[in-house]
């Protein structure tokens, strides 16, 4: 895969510990590595295979055939329905994260091809208010799923959300869980597959709704995936959490996900899955290519 | 019953009235006029007080140890309750009750979280915090109700789904998610009552219905105000501010169109008169069953889907504003790779 050329600098906009921008410290093996080296390696640590977080556009570049992606609903932006009075106001938080990420919300949705198979694609960016789901994320993902129904194409959503349902929009956020899940019920009825890809981290209300409803659920290695945060759990049960708890491999062992797949093989694997679930399906319902 | 902090001033007046009555009786003096004035004053003040509670004060009523719970309402409202147990896979979760019953001549399925009142029952019920098997039991029985066209009544009262090791291992998130999806396609009326605590996804997991009703002092929130205070303010002492900011009261949620109806509670809260509260809920249940039973299965599903589909508030950025694609081009590594295709 050659999408990540030498000019690729995925760390350009992310907050880094090492200020000169040349090196990063791997959170897993603690080695200091050239950013260029990480970037050239799909942002996988060359020493220990740790998967660094990808931004939404990086994910699109990784998975969607070059030149085929058409972004949809990008004009949707958050309102402040609660007039949220916190230490920071919601508009303040939004503009901070808009500035930091260059995104206007925590999700990008659109149409594109995965190795020539057309899909309705969505990806959340965990850097934007922790990838949390408010009205805009819920609405854009719902439309993303509905495009799968309308166009009779599979839906692929990549989740990265440490935040779950977004606090700043209160119950409006909570209800997006039901809204996205309801759309997936209709997608299922329409006979179109949904592939859910879980990346580090996928938590809370995002995992407890659309992200858990994939016909196939694939996680990237070593990703934190759970309903409740590990700290909350440790405080509640007052015991030490098991080794590897809430990591991809742990979920695989407990039967919660279909596969753990290295980023290098992800696109190919999704393609293979869609070839079986979608191409066959198209023959059945008699839709010509 | 221990008064809550904000109830104490009124309790003082009530105590005075009792003393005055005793004195009148013992000393054979006629205080009836004074007493009548005081009693009237107390009722007026109470109405004032409970109408203007802060979200934090309502929270205390919603979590009051004597607040009637699912089993109380089951015994007050329904006849011939037959409890049903287990998810047929792993176990029986005592934090969620499910069963068959009748009300006003209708056969129904009742689902509800049960928090427990004394320490022993709280432990037995895991404080109303369900494990995945609880959500799966609820779904199994709701799907049965759908097959036989039996209306479903759901009582929501949980601080949240259980945050524990085994709950995660058995797929807490998945259990809730599957309920959200599958409740959307139940071919029978689903009527939800938030009777106390509507704690986040754990509450929503049995609350995807055709009509969402909230008791006056109940709350329904995306996160507990304690959790919100800890995350945003970094201190639990800001819980009252968080409770305010989250807009989690029945009044707020009704104004947002998320909750369809508010049921008024007896003065001072449901715990002051559980039977009266139950009677109010019972009337609402019978009326709502009759209202929704007229719709067929497919119409119910369409209505339920549409109801949740339209929830959300957002704006559409005007096209004349600074081009979004320009911003997008700046974020990534190389513009060539990141430019969205128009
Ligand atoms: Zn490493």
Coordinates of C-alpha atoms and ligand atoms in Angstrom, one line a residue:
Chain A
X1 CA 0.0 0.0 0.0
X2 CA 1.5 3.2 -1.0
X3 CA -0.9 5.9 0.1
X4 CA 1.4 7.1 2.8
X5 CA 4.2 8.7 0.9
X6 CA 7.3 10.4 2.3
X7 CA 5.5 13.7 2.5
X8 CA 3.1 12.2 5.0
X9 CA 3.2 13.9 8.3
X10 CA 0.2 12.7 10.3
X11 CA 1.4 14.3 13.5
X12 CA 1.3 17.8 12.0
X13 CA -1.8 18.8 13.9
X14 CA -1.8 16.5 16.9
X15 CA -0.5 17.5 20.3
X16 CA 2.9 16.0 20.9
X17 CA 5.0 15.4 24.0
X18 CA 8.3 15.9 22.2
X19 CA 8.2 19.5 20.8
X20 CA 10.6 19.4 17.9
X21 CA 8.2 17.2 15.9
X22 CA 10.9 14.9 14.7
X23 CA 10.4 12.1 17.2
X24 CA 7.6 10.4 19.1
X25 CA 7.7 8.1 22.1
X26 CA 5.8 4.9 21.5
X27 CA 3.3 4.6 24.4
X28 CA 3.7 0.8 24.3
X29 CA 7.4 0.0 23.9
X30 CA 8.6 3.5 25.1
X31 CA 11.1 3.7 22.3
X32 CA 11.8 7.0 20.7
X33 CA 11.1 6.8 17.0
X34 CA 11.4 9.1 14.0
X35 CA 8.0 10.4 13.1
X36 CA 8.9 9.9 9.4
X37 CA 9.5 6.2 10.2
X38 CA 6.1 5.9 11.9
X39 CA 4.3 7.7 9.1
X40 CA 5.9 5.6 6.4
X41 CA 4.6 2.6 8.3
X42 CA 0.9 3.5 8.3
X43 CA 1.5 5.0 11.8
X44 CA 2.3 1.6 13.2
X45 CA 5.3 1.5 15.6
X46 CA 8.1 -0.3 13.7
X47 CA 9.4 -1.7 16.9
X48 CA 6.3 -3.2 18.6
X49 CA 3.4 -2.9 16.1
X50 CA 1.6 -0.4 18.3
X51 CA -1.1 1.3 16.3
X52 CA -1.0 5.1 16.7
X53 CA -4.3 6.9 16.3
X54 CA -5.3 7.9 12.8
X55 CA -7.2 11.1 12.1
X56 CA -10.4 10.8 10.1
X57 CA -8.9 11.9 6.8
X58 CA -5.9 9.6 7.3
X59 CA -8.4 6.8 7.8
X60 CA -10.2 7.7 4.6
X61 CA -6.9 7.8 2.7
X62 CA -6.0 4.4 4.1
X63 CA -9.2 2.6 3.3
X64 CA -10.9 4.4 0.4
X65 CA -9.7 4.1 -3.2
X66 CA -7.8 7.3 -4.2
X67 CA -10.0 9.8 -5.9
X68 CA -13.3 8.1 -5.1
X69 CA -14.3 9.7 -1.8
X70 CA -17.1 12.2 -1.9
X71 CA -17.8 13.8 1.4
X72 CA -21.5 14.2 2.4
X73 CA -23.3 16.4 4.9
X74 CA -20.2 18.4 5.8
X75 CA -22.2 21.5 6.3
X76 CA -23.8 20.1 9.4
X77 CA -22.4 21.7 12.5
X78 CA -23.3 21.6 16.2
X79 CA -25.7 23.9 17.9
X80 CA -25.8 24.3 21.7
X81 CA -29.3 23.0 22.5
X82 CA -28.7 23.0 26.3
X83 CA -26.9 26.3 26.4
X84 CA -24.4 24.2 28.4
X85 CA -22.9 26.0 31.4
X86 CA -19.7 24.3 32.3
X87 CA -16.2 25.4 33.1
X88 CA -16.0 25.9 29.3
X89 CA -19.1 26.6 27.2
X90 CA -19.9 24.2 24.4
X91 CA -19.1 26.7 21.6
X92 CA -15.7 27.3 23.3
X93 CA -15.0 23.6 23.3
X94 CA -16.2 23.2 19.8
X95 CA -14.0 26.0 18.4
X96 CA -11.0 24.8 20.3
X97 CA -11.3 21.3 18.8
X98 CA -12.1 22.7 15.4
X99 CA -8.9 24.6 15.5
X100 CA -6.9 21.7 16.8
X101 CA -8.1 19.2 14.3
X102 CA -9.2 21.2 11.3
X103 CA -12.5 19.3 11.3
X104 CA -15.8 20.9 11.9
X105 CA -17.2 17.9 13.8
X106 CA -16.1 14.5 15.1
X107 CA -17.2 12.5 12.1
X108 CA -16.7 12.5 8.4
X109 CA -19.2 10.6 6.2
X110 CA -19.3 10.1 2.5
X111 CA -19.4 7.7 -0.4
X112 CA -16.3 6.0 -1.8
X113 CA -14.9 2.7 -3.0
X114 CA -13.1 0.1 -1.0
X115 CA -11.0 -1.7 -3.7
X116 CA -13.7 -0.9 -6.2
X117 CA -16.7 -1.9 -4.0
X118 CA -18.9 1.1 -3.4
X119 CA -19.6 1.8 0.2
X120 CA -21.2 4.4 2.4
X121 CA -18.4 5.2 4.7
X122 CA -18.2 7.0 8.1
X123 CA -15.3 7.6 10.4
X124 CA -15.2 9.3 13.8
X125 CA -12.1 11.2 14.9
X126 CA -11.2 10.6 18.5
X127 CA -9.3 13.9 18.7
X128 CA -12.5 16.0 18.4
X129 CA -14.2 16.1 21.8
X130 CA -12.9 12.6 22.3
X131 CA -14.8 11.4 19.2
X132 CA -18.0 11.7 21.2
X133 CA -21.5 11.5 19.6
X134 CA -23.8 14.5 19.8
X135 CA -26.6 15.5 17.4
X136 CA -24.3 16.1 14.4
X137 CA -22.4 12.9 14.7
X138 CA -25.7 11.0 15.2
X139 CA -27.4 12.7 12.3
X140 CA -24.4 12.3 9.9
X141 CA -24.0 8.6 10.8
X142 CA -27.8 8.0 10.5
X143 CA -27.7 9.6 7.0
X144 CA -24.6 7.5 6.2
X145 CA -26.6 4.4 7.1
X146 CA -29.6 5.6 5.2
X147 CA -27.4 6.1 2.1
X148 CA -26.6 2.4 2.3
X149 CA -30.3 1.7 2.3
X150 CA -31.1 4.0 -0.6
X151 CA -28.2 3.2 -2.8
X152 CA -28.2 -0.5 -1.9
X153 CA -24.5 -0.5 -0.8
X154 CA -22.7 -1.7 2.3
X155 CA -22.0 0.6 5.2
X156 CA -18.6 0.7 6.8
X157 CA -18.1 2.8 9.9
X158 CA -14.7 3.2 11.7
X159 CA -15.2 4.3 15.3
X160 CA -12.7 6.0 17.5
X161 CA -14.4 7.5 20.6
X162 CA -13.1 7.8 24.1
X163 CA -16.1 9.9 25.0
X164 CA -19.1 7.9 24.0
X165 CA -22.3 10.0 24.0
X166 CA -21.4 13.7 24.3
X167 CA -22.1 15.3 27.6
X168 CA -22.5 18.8 26.2
X169 CA -25.8 17.8 24.5
X170 CA -27.2 15.8 27.3
X171 CA -30.1 13.6 26.4
X172 CA -29.9 14.7 22.7
X173 CA -26.7 12.8 22.6
X174 CA -28.1 9.8 24.4
X175 CA -30.9 9.6 21.9
X176 CA -28.5 9.4 19.0
X177 CA -27.7 5.9 20.3
X178 CA -31.3 4.9 19.6
X179 CA -31.4 6.8 16.4
X180 CA -28.3 5.3 14.8
X181 CA -29.3 1.8 16.0
X182 CA -32.8 2.3 14.5
X183 CA -31.2 3.2 11.2
X184 CA -29.2 0.0 11.4
X185 CA -32.3 -2.0 12.0
X186 CA -33.6 -0.6 8.7
X187 CA -30.3 -1.3 6.9
X188 CA -30.5 -4.9 8.1
X189 CA -34.0 -5.2 6.8
X190 CA -32.8 -3.8 3.5
X191 CA -30.3 -6.6 3.3
X192 CA -27.2 -4.5 3.2
X193 CA -24.2 -5.4 5.4
X194 CA -22.7 -3.2 8.0
X195 CA -19.0 -3.6 8.9
X196 CA -18.0 -1.9 12.1
X197 CA -14.3 -1.2 12.7
X198 CA -13.3 -0.4 16.3
X199 CA -10.1 1.6 16.8
X200 CA -8.4 2.9 19.9
X201 CA -10.4 3.9 21.9
X202 CA -14.1 3.0 21.4
X203 CA -16.1 3.4 24.6
X204 CA -19.4 4.2 26.2
X205 CA -22.4 5.2 24.2
X206 CA -20.7 4.8 20.8
X207 CA -19.8 1.2 21.6
X208 CA -23.3 0.7 23.2
X209 CA -25.0 1.6 20.0
X210 CA -24.0 1.5 16.3
X211 CA -20.4 0.4 16.9
X212 CA -21.5 -2.9 18.4
X213 CA -24.1 -3.6 15.7
X214 CA -21.8 -4.6 12.9
X215 CA -22.7 -7.8 10.9
X216 CA -19.0 -8.1 11.2
X217 CA -17.0 -6.3 14.0
X218 CA -13.3 -5.9 13.5
X219 CA -10.9 -4.3 15.9
X220 CA -7.4 -2.9 15.4
X221 CA -4.9 -4.6 17.7
X222 CA -4.5 -3.4 21.3
X223 CA -7.4 -0.9 21.1
X224 CA -9.2 0.0 24.3
X225 CA -12.8 -1.0 23.8
X226 CA -15.5 -1.0 26.5
X227 CA -18.7 0.2 27.9
X228 CA -17.5 1.7 31.2
X229 CA -14.1 3.3 31.6
X230 CA -11.4 1.1 33.3
X231 CA -11.1 3.6 36.2
X232 CA -14.8 3.6 36.9
X233 CA -14.8 -0.2 36.9
X234 CA -11.8 -0.4 39.2
X235 CA -13.4 1.9 41.6
X236 CA -16.7 0.0 41.5
X237 CA -15.5 -3.5 41.9
X238 CA -12.5 -2.6 44.1
X239 CA -10.2 -5.2 42.6
X240 CA -7.4 -5.2 40.1
X241 CA -8.5 -5.4 36.5
X242 CA -7.3 -8.5 34.6
X243 CA -4.3 -8.3 32.3
X244 CA -5.3 -6.9 28.9
X245 CA -8.8 -6.1 30.1
X246 CA -10.9 -4.2 27.6
X247 CA -8.3 -4.6 24.9
X248 CA -9.1 -5.9 21.4
X249 CA -7.5 -9.3 22.1
X250 CA -9.4 -9.7 25.3
X251 CA -12.7 -9.0 23.6
X252 CA -11.8 -11.5 20.9
X253 CA -11.1 -14.1 23.5
X254 CA -14.4 -13.4 25.2
X255 CA -16.4 -13.7 22.0
X256 CA -17.3 -10.1 21.6
X257 CA -15.8 -9.3 18.2
X258 CA -15.2 -11.2 15.1
X259 CA -11.5 -10.4 14.4
X260 CA -8.5 -8.4 15.5
X261 CA -6.8 -7.2 12.3
X262 CA -3.6 -5.4 11.8
X263 CA -4.0 -2.0 10.0
X264 CA -1.8 -3.2 7.1
X265 CA -4.4 -5.9 6.3
X266 CA -7.6 -4.0 7.2
X267 CA -8.6 -2.7 3.8
X268 CA -7.9 -6.0 2.0
X269 CA -9.9 -7.9 4.7
X270 CA -12.9 -5.6 4.5
X271 CA -12.8 -6.0 0.7
X272 CA -12.8 -9.8 1.1
X273 CA -15.7 -9.7 3.5
X274 CA -17.7 -7.4 1.3
X275 CA -17.0 -9.6 -1.7
X276 CA -18.8 -12.4 0.1
X277 CA -21.5 -10.5 1.9
X278 CA -22.3 -7.9 -0.7
X279 CA -21.4 -9.2 -4.2
X280 CA -23.3 -12.4 -3.5
X281 CA -26.2 -10.5 -2.1
X282 CA -26.4 -8.3 -5.2
X283 CA -26.7 -11.4 -7.4
X284 CA -29.5 -12.6 -5.2
X285 CA -31.6 -9.5 -5.4
X286 CA -30.8 -9.3 -9.1
X287 CA -29.0 -6.0 -9.2
X288 CA -26.6 -5.8 -12.1
X289 CA -23.2 -4.3 -11.7
Chain B
X1 CA -39.3 9.8 57.2
X2 CA -36.1 11.9 57.3
X3 CA -36.8 15.2 55.6
X4 CA -34.4 16.3 52.9
X5 CA -32.3 19.4 53.6
X6 CA -34.6 21.8 51.7
X7 CA -37.7 20.3 53.4
X8 CA -36.6 21.1 56.9
X9 CA -38.0 24.6 57.3
X10 CA -41.5 23.3 56.3
X11 CA -41.1 20.4 58.6
X12 CA -40.6 22.9 61.4
X13 CA -43.9 24.5 60.7
X14 CA -45.6 21.1 60.5
X15 CA -44.1 20.2 63.8
X16 CA -45.5 23.4 65.4
X17 CA -48.9 22.6 64.1
X18 CA -48.8 19.2 65.7
X19 CA -47.6 20.7 69.0
X20 CA -50.4 23.3 68.8
X21 CA -53.0 20.6 68.2
X22 CA -51.7 18.7 71.2
X23 CA -51.7 21.8 73.4
X24 CA -55.3 22.6 72.3
X25 CA -56.3 19.1 73.2
X26 CA -54.5 19.0 76.6
X27 CA -55.4 22.5 77.7
X28 CA -58.8 22.5 76.1
X29 CA -58.1 25.8 74.3
X30 CA -59.5 26.5 70.8
X31 CA -56.6 27.1 68.4
X32 CA -58.5 25.9 65.4
X33 CA -58.4 29.2 63.6
X34 CA -54.6 29.6 64.0
X35 CA -54.1 26.0 63.0
X36 CA -56.2 26.4 59.9
X37 CA -54.2 29.4 58.9
X38 CA -50.9 27.6 59.5
X39 CA -52.0 24.5 57.6
X40 CA -53.0 26.5 54.6
X41 CA -49.7 28.3 54.7
X42 CA -47.8 25.0 54.8
X43 CA -49.6 23.7 51.7
X44 CA -49.0 26.9 49.8
X45 CA -45.3 26.9 50.8
X46 CA -45.0 23.3 49.8
X47 CA -46.5 23.9 46.4
X48 CA -44.1 26.8 46.0
X49 CA -41.1 24.7 47.2
X50 CA -41.7 21.6 45.1
X51 CA -42.6 23.6 42.0
X52 CA -39.3 25.5 42.1
X53 CA -36.8 22.8 43.1
X54 CA -33.4 23.0 41.6
X55 CA -32.3 20.0 39.5
X56 CA -30.0 18.9 42.3
X57 CA -32.9 18.9 44.8
X58 CA -35.1 16.9 42.4
X59 CA -32.2 14.5 42.1
X60 CA -32.5 13.9 45.8
X61 CA -36.2 13.1 45.4
X62 CA -35.6 10.9 42.4
X63 CA -33.1 8.9 44.6
X64 CA -35.1 9.1 47.8
X65 CA -34.7 5.8 49.7
X66 CA -38.5 5.5 50.1
X67 CA -39.3 6.4 46.5
X68 CA -41.7 3.7 45.1
X69 CA -39.9 1.4 42.7
X70 CA -40.8 -1.0 39.9
X71 CA -42.1 -3.8 42.3
X72 CA -44.2 -1.3 44.2
X73 CA -45.8 -0.1 41.0
X74 CA -46.3 -3.7 39.9
X75 CA -48.2 -4.5 43.0
X76 CA -50.2 -1.3 43.0
X77 CA -51.1 -1.2 39.3
X78 CA -51.3 -4.7 37.9
X79 CA -53.2 -7.9 38.7
X80 CA -51.9 -11.4 38.4
X81 CA -48.3 -10.7 38.0
X82 CA -46.2 -13.7 36.9
X83 CA -42.5 -13.1 37.0
X84 CA -40.4 -14.6 34.2
X85 CA -36.7 -15.3 34.7
X86 CA -33.5 -15.6 32.8
X87 CA -31.9 -14.8 29.5
X88 CA -31.8 -18.6 28.6
X89 CA -28.0 -18.2 28.0
X90 CA -26.2 -17.1 31.1
X91 CA -28.3 -16.4 34.0
X92 CA -31.1 -14.4 35.7
X93 CA -30.3 -10.8 36.5
X94 CA -32.2 -9.5 39.5
X95 CA -31.6 -5.9 38.6
X96 CA -34.2 -6.2 35.9
X97 CA -37.7 -7.6 36.5
X98 CA -39.8 -9.0 33.8
X99 CA -43.2 -10.7 33.7
X100 CA -46.8 -11.0 32.6
X101 CA -49.7 -9.1 34.2
X102 CA -53.0 -7.6 33.4
X103 CA -54.2 -4.0 33.8
X104 CA -57.6 -2.6 32.9
X105 CA -58.6 -5.8 31.1
X106 CA -55.4 -5.8 29.0
X107 CA -52.7 -8.5 29.1
X108 CA -49.3 -6.8 29.2
X109 CA -45.6 -7.6 29.6
X110 CA -43.9 -5.6 32.3
X111 CA -40.2 -4.8 32.3
X112 CA -38.4 -2.7 34.9
X113 CA -35.2 -2.1 36.7
X114 CA -35.4 -2.7 40.5
X115 CA -33.0 -0.8 42.8
X116 CA -33.9 -2.3 46.1
X117 CA -34.7 -0.4 49.4
X118 CA -32.8 -2.0 52.3
X119 CA -29.2 -3.0 52.2
X120 CA -30.1 -6.7 51.7
X121 CA -32.4 -6.0 48.7
X122 CA -30.0 -3.5 47.2
X123 CA -27.2 -6.1 47.1
X124 CA -29.6 -8.7 45.8
X125 CA -30.7 -6.2 43.0
X126 CA -27.2 -4.9 42.5
X127 CA -28.6 -1.4 43.1
X128 CA -30.6 -1.7 39.9
X129 CA -27.5 -1.9 37.8
X130 CA -28.1 -4.6 35.2
X131 CA -25.5 -6.9 33.7
X132 CA -25.8 -7.9 30.0
X133 CA -28.0 -10.9 30.9
X134 CA -30.6 -8.4 32.3
X135 CA -30.9 -6.6 29.0
X136 CA -31.0 -9.9 27.2
X137 CA -33.7 -11.2 29.5
X138 CA -35.7 -8.1 28.9
X139 CA -35.3 -8.4 25.1
X140 CA -36.2 -12.1 25.1
X141 CA -39.4 -11.3 26.9
X142 CA -40.2 -8.2 24.8
X143 CA -39.7 -10.2 21.6
X144 CA -42.1 -12.7 22.9
X145 CA -44.6 -9.9 23.6
X146 CA -44.1 -8.8 20.1
X147 CA -44.9 -12.2 18.7
X148 CA -48.2 -12.3 20.6
X149 CA -49.1 -8.6 20.2
X150 CA -49.0 -8.0 23.9
X151 CA -48.3 -4.3 24.9
X152 CA -45.0 -3.7 26.8
X153 CA -44.8 -1.5 29.9
X154 CA -41.3 -0.5 30.8
X155 CA -40.3 1.1 34.1
X156 CA -36.9 2.8 34.0
X157 CA -35.1 3.3 37.3
X158 CA -31.4 2.8 37.3
X159 CA -28.2 4.7 38.1
X160 CA -26.8 3.0 35.0
X161 CA -25.7 -0.3 33.6
X162 CA -23.3 -2.1 35.9
X163 CA -19.7 -1.1 35.3
X164 CA -17.9 -4.3 36.2
X165 CA -15.4 -6.9 34.9
X166 CA -17.9 -9.6 34.2
X167 CA -20.4 -7.2 32.6
X168 CA -17.7 -6.1 30.2
X169 CA -16.6 -9.7 29.4
X170 CA -20.2 -10.7 28.6
X171 CA -20.7 -7.7 26.3
X172 CA -22.5 -5.0 28.2
X173 CA -22.3 -2.5 25.3
X174 CA -23.4 -5.1 22.8
X175 CA -26.4 -6.1 25.0
X176 CA -27.6 -2.5 25.2
X177 CA -26.9 -1.9 21.5
X178 CA -28.9 -4.9 20.4
X179 CA -31.8 -3.8 22.6
X180 CA -31.8 -0.4 21.0
X181 CA -31.9 -1.9 17.5
X182 CA -34.4 -4.7 18.3
X183 CA -36.8 -2.6 20.4
X184 CA -37.2 -0.5 17.2
X185 CA -38.9 -3.4 15.5
X186 CA -41.2 -4.7 18.2
X187 CA -44.7 -5.1 16.6
X188 CA -46.5 -4.1 19.8
X189 CA -46.9 -0.9 21.8
X190 CA -44.0 -0.1 24.0
X191 CA -44.7 2.4 26.7
X192 CA -41.9 3.7 28.9
X193 CA -42.1 5.3 32.3
X194 CA -39.0 6.9 33.8
X195 CA -40.0 6.5 37.4
X196 CA -36.8 7.6 39.2
X197 CA -33.3 7.5 37.8
X198 CA -32.8 7.5 34.0
X199 CA -29.1 6.7 34.1
X200 CA -27.7 6.9 30.6
X201 CA -27.3 4.0 28.3
X202 CA -28.3 1.6 31.0
X203 CA -31.7 3.3 31.1
X204 CA -32.1 3.7 27.4
X205 CA -31.5 -0.1 27.0
X206 CA -35.1 -0.7 28.0
X207 CA -36.5 2.7 27.0
X208 CA -37.0 2.7 23.2
X209 CA -40.7 3.1 23.1
X210 CA -43.7 4.6 21.3
X211 CA -44.3 7.0 24.2
X212 CA -41.8 8.1 26.9
X213 CA -43.4 9.3 30.1
X214 CA -41.5 10.8 33.0
X215 CA -42.6 11.3 36.6
X216 CA -42.3 15.0 37.7
X217 CA -39.2 14.5 39.8
X218 CA -37.4 11.8 37.9
X219 CA -34.3 12.5 35.9
X220 CA -33.0 11.2 32.6
X221 CA -29.4 12.0 31.7
X222 CA -26.6 11.1 29.4
X223 CA -24.2 10.8 32.4
X224 CA -24.7 11.0 36.1
X225 CA -24.2 14.6 37.4
X226 CA -21.5 13.2 39.6
X227 CA -19.6 11.8 36.6
X228 CA -20.1 15.0 34.7
X229 CA -18.8 17.1 37.6
X230 CA -15.8 14.8 37.9
X231 CA -14.9 15.0 34.2
X232 CA -15.6 18.7 33.5
X233 CA -15.1 20.4 36.8
X234 CA -12.6 17.8 38.2
X235 CA -14.5 17.7 41.5
X236 CA -17.6 16.0 42.8
X237 CA -18.5 19.1 44.8
X238 CA -19.8 20.6 41.5
X239 CA -22.5 18.0 41.2
X240 CA -25.3 20.6 41.6
X241 CA -23.8 22.7 38.7
X242 CA -23.5 19.6 36.6
X243 CA -27.1 18.6 37.3
X244 CA -28.2 22.1 36.2
X245 CA -26.0 22.1 33.1
X246 CA -27.2 18.7 31.9
X247 CA -30.9 19.7 31.6
X248 CA -32.0 16.4 32.9
X249 CA -35.3 17.2 34.5
X250 CA -38.7 16.1 33.2
X251 CA -39.5 19.8 32.4
X252 CA -36.4 20.3 30.3
X253 CA -36.7 17.0 28.4
X254 CA -40.4 17.6 27.7
X255 CA -39.5 21.0 26.3
X256 CA -36.9 19.3 24.1
X257 CA -39.4 16.9 22.7
X258 CA -37.5 13.9 24.1
X259 CA -40.1 13.1 26.7
X260 CA -43.8 13.0 25.6
X261 CA -45.5 13.5 28.8
X262 CA -44.9 14.4 32.5
X263 CA -46.9 12.8 35.2
X264 CA -47.5 15.1 38.2
X265 CA -46.3 13.6 41.5
X266 CA -48.1 13.8 44.9
X267 CA -47.0 17.0 46.8
X268 CA -43.5 16.4 48.1
X269 CA -42.8 13.5 45.7
X270 CA -44.0 10.0 44.9
X271 CA -42.8 8.6 48.2
X272 CA -45.3 10.8 50.1
X273 CA -48.2 8.9 48.5
X274 CA -47.2 5.9 46.5
X275 CA -50.7 4.7 45.9
X276 CA -51.8 8.0 44.5
X277 CA -48.8 8.0 42.2
X278 CA -49.5 4.4 41.1
X279 CA -53.1 5.4 40.3
X280 CA -51.9 8.2 38.1
X281 CA -49.6 5.9 36.3
X282 CA -52.3 3.2 36.0
X283 CA -54.7 5.6 34.2
X284 CA -51.9 6.7 31.9
X285 CA -51.0 3.1 31.0
X286 CA -54.6 2.1 30.2
X287 CA -55.2 5.2 28.1
X288 CA -51.9 4.8 26.2
X289 CA -52.4 1.1 25.5
X290 CA -55.8 2.0 24.0
X291 CA -54.3 4.8 22.0
X292 CA -51.5 2.7 20.5
X293 CA -53.3 -0.6 20.2
X294 CA -55.3 0.9 17.3
X295 CA -52.1 1.0 15.3
X296 CA -50.9 -2.1 13.6
X297 CA -47.4 -3.6 14.1
X298 CA -45.9 -1.9 11.0
X299 CA -47.4 1.5 11.8
X300 CA -46.0 1.2 15.4
X301 CA -42.6 0.5 14.0
X302 CA -42.7 3.4 11.6
X303 CA -43.9 5.7 14.4
X304 CA -41.2 4.6 16.8
X305 CA -38.5 4.9 14.2
X306 CA -39.6 8.3 13.2
X307 CA -39.9 9.4 16.8
X308 CA -36.2 8.8 17.4
X309 CA -35.1 9.6 13.9
X310 CA -36.1 13.3 14.4
X311 CA -34.3 13.8 17.7
X312 CA -31.3 16.1 17.4
X313 CA -30.4 19.8 17.1
X314 CA -27.8 21.0 14.6
X315 CA -27.2 23.9 12.2
X316 CA -26.3 23.9 8.6
X317 CA -23.3 26.0 7.8
X318 CA -24.1 28.5 5.1
X319 CA -22.2 27.9 1.9
X320 CA -21.0 31.5 1.8
X321 CA -19.0 31.0 5.0
X322 CA -15.3 30.2 4.8
X323 CA -15.0 27.1 2.8
X324 CA -14.9 23.9 4.8
X325 CA -12.9 22.1 2.3
X326 CA -10.2 24.7 2.6
X327 CA -9.9 23.8 6.3
X328 CA -9.9 20.1 5.5
X329 CA -7.1 20.5 3.1
X330 CA -5.0 22.1 5.8
X331 CA -5.4 19.4 8.4
X332 CA -3.8 16.4 7.0
X333 CA -0.4 15.5 5.9
X334 CA -0.3 16.3 2.3
X335 CA -3.1 18.2 0.6
X336 CA -3.0 15.9 -2.3
X337 CA -4.1 13.0 -0.1
X338 CA -6.5 14.9 2.0
X339 CA -8.4 16.9 -0.5
X340 CA -12.0 15.8 -0.5
X341 CA -13.2 14.9 -3.9
X342 CA -16.0 17.2 -4.9
Ligands
LIG1 ZN1 6.4 0.7 20.0

